[in-house]
Short mmCIF file of C-alpha atoms in Angstrom, two decimals:
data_model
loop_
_atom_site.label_atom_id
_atom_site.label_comp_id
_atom_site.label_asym_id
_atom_site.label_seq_id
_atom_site.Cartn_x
_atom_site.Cartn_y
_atom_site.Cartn_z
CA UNK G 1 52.16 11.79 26.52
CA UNK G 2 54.81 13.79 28.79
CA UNK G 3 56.51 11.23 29.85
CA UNK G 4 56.61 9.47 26.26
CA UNK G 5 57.79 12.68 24.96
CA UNK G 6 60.87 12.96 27.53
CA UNK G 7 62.37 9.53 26.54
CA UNK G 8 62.31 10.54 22.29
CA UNK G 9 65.33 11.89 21.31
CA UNK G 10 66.06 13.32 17.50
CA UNK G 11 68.89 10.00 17.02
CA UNK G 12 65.84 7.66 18.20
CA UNK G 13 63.92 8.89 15.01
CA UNK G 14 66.27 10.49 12.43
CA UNK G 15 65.39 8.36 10.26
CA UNK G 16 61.50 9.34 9.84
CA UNK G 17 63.04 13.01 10.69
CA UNK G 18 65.18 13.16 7.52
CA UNK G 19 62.35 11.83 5.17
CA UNK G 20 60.76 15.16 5.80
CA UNK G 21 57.25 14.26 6.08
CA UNK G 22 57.04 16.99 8.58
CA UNK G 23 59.37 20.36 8.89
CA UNK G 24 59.61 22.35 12.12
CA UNK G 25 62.03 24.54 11.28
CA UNK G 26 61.69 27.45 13.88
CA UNK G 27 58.84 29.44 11.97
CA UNK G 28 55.88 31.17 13.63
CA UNK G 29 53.20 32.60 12.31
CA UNK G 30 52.05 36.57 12.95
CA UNK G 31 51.11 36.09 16.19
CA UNK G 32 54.49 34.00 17.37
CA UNK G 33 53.23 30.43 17.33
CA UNK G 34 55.37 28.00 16.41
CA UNK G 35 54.60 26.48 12.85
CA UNK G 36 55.24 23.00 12.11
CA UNK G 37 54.59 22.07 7.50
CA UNK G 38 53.62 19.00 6.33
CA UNK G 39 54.41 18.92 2.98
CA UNK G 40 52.50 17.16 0.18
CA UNK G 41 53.71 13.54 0.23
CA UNK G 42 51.97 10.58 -1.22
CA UNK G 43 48.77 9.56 0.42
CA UNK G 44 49.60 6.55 2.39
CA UNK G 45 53.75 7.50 2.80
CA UNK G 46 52.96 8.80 6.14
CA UNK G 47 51.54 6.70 8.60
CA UNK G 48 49.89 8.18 12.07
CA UNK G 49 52.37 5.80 14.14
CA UNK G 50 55.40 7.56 12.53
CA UNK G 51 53.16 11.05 12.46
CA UNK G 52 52.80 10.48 15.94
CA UNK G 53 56.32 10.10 16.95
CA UNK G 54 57.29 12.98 14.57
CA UNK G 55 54.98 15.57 16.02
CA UNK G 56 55.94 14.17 20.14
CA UNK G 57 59.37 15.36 19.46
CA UNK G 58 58.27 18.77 17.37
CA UNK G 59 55.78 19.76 20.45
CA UNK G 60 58.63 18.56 22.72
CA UNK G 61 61.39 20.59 20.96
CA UNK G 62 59.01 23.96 20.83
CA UNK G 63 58.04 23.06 24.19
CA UNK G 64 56.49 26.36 25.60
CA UNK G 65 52.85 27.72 26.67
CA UNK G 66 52.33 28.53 22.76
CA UNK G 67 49.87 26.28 20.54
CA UNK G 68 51.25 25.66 17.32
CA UNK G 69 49.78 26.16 14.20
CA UNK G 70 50.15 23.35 11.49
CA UNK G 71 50.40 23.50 7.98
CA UNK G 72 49.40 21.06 5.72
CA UNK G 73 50.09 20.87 1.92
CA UNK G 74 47.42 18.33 -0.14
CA UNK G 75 47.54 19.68 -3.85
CA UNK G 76 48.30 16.35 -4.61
CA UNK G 77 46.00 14.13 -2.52
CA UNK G 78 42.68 13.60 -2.12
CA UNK G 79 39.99 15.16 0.52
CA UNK G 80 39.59 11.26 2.10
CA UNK G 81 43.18 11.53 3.43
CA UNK G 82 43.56 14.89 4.33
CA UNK G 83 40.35 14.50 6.47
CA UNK G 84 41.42 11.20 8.08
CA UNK G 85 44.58 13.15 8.97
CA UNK G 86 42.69 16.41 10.59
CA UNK G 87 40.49 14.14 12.55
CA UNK G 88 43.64 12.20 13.97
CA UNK G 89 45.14 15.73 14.52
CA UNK G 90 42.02 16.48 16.16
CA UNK G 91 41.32 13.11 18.55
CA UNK G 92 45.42 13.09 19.70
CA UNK G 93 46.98 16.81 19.27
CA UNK G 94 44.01 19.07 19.85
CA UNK G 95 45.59 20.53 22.75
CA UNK G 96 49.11 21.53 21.16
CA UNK G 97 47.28 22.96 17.86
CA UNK G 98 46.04 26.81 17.62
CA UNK G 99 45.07 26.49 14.05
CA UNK G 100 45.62 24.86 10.76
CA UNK G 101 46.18 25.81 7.25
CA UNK G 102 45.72 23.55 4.57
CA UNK G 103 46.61 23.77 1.13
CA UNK G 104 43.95 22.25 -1.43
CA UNK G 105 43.80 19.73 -2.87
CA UNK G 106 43.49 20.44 -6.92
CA UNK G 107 42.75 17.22 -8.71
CA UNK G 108 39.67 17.72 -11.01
CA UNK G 109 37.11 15.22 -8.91
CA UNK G 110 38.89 17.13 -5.70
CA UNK G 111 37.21 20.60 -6.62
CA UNK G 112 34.09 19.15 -7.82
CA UNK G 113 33.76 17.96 -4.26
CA UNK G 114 36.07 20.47 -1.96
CA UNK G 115 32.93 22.64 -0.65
CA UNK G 116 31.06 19.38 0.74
CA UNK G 117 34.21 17.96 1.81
CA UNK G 118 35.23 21.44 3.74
CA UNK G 119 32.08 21.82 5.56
CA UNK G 120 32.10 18.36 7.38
CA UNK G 121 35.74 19.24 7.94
CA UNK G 122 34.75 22.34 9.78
CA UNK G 123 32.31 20.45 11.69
CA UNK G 124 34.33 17.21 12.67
CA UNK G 125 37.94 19.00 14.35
CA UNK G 126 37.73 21.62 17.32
CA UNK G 127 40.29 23.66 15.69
CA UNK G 128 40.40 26.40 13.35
CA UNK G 129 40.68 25.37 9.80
CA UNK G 130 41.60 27.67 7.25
CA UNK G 131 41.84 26.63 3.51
CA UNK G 132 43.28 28.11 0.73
CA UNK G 133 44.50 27.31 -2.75
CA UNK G 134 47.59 28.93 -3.53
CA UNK G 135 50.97 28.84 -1.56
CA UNK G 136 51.16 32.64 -1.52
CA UNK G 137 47.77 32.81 0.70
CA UNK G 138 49.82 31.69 3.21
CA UNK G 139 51.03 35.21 3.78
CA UNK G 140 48.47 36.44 5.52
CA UNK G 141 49.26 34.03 8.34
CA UNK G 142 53.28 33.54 8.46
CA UNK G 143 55.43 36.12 7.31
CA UNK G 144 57.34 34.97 3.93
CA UNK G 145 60.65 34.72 5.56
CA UNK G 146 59.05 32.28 7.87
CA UNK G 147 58.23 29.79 5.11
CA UNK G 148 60.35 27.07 3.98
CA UNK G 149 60.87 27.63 -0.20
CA UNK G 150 59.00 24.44 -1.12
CA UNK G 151 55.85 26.31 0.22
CA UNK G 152 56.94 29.77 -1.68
CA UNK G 153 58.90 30.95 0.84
CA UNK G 154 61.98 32.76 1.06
CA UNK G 155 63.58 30.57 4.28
CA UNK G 156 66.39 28.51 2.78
CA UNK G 157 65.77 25.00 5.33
CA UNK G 158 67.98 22.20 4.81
CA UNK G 159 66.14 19.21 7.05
CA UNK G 160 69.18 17.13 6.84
CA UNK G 161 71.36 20.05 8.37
CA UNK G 162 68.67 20.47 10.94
CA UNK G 163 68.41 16.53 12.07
CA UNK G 164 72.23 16.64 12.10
CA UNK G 165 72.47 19.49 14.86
CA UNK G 166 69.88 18.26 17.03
CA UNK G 167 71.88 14.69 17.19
CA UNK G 168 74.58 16.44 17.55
CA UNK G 169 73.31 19.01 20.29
CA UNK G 170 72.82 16.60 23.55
CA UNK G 171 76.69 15.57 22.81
CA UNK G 172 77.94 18.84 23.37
CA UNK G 173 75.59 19.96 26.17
CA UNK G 174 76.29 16.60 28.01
CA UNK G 175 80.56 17.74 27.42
CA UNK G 176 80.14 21.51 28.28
CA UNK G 177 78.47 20.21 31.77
CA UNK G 178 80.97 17.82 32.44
#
């Protein structure tokens, strides 16, 4: 994947960068690992093709000796596609993830069936999975500052602004070396 990762550039996939189906916008969690959210989009808006590009340049960007720990929000979805998702998390970015955090999901049928569904969760990814039904839960694992409003934060992250500077930032280090 290193070498895959080298070639991606943020004006390569702006596009899928600035429909924010993932945000990496320089959190960490308590223990200073780099956070990337997923927030809660519709079921099949996301596909693991554009997930996987998404995340490549992410892991790339934060490149360091940390894991990262991901956050996913699914108050809105169902436990079929927020399992499909961990296990491709799992199979392909097992190695870059410390932990995840998942948000839910809260449809009626979805807490009938949440503890069967989070026990073959637990059993089927080699990562930590937390869960936990309320935004504000997340405090115990990223400071409040460190979470994007959406999520009940207090950081004020603009994804457009964000996608804008890091097109924007080979440009000027290719002129100041020049």
């Amino acid at each position: 994947m290193s070498s895959f990762c080298e070639r991606l550039s943020a004006n390569a996939i702006c596009d899928y960068l600035k429909q924010q189906y993932v945000w990496a916008p320089g959190s960490s969690d308590v223990e200073c690992h780099p956070v990337a959210f997923f927030p809660d989009v519709e079921e099949e808006a996301l596909s693991f093709t554009i997930m996987d590009l998404l995340l490549a340049y992410y892991f790339q960007c934060l490149d360091n000796l940390d894991r990262h720990v991901i956050v996913i929000d699914r108050r809105k979805c169902g436990w079929i596609p927020t399992k499909k998702l961990l296990v491709h998390l799992n199979v392909y970015f097992s190695s870059y993830i410390e932990y995840v955090v998942i948000l839910r999901p809260q449809g009626f049928f979805q807490r009938i069936v949440s503890d069967k569904n989070v026990a073959s969760i637990h059993n089927e990814v080699s990562f930590v999975v937390h869960m936990i039904d309320q935004p504000e839960e997340l405090f115990r694992f990223i400071r409040q500052n460190q979470i994007p409003i959406e999520l009940g934060g207090t950081l004020n992250f603009k994804i457009s602004s964000w996608v804008d500077f890091q097109i924007h930032l080979p440009g000027v280090a290719s002129v100041s070396t020049a």
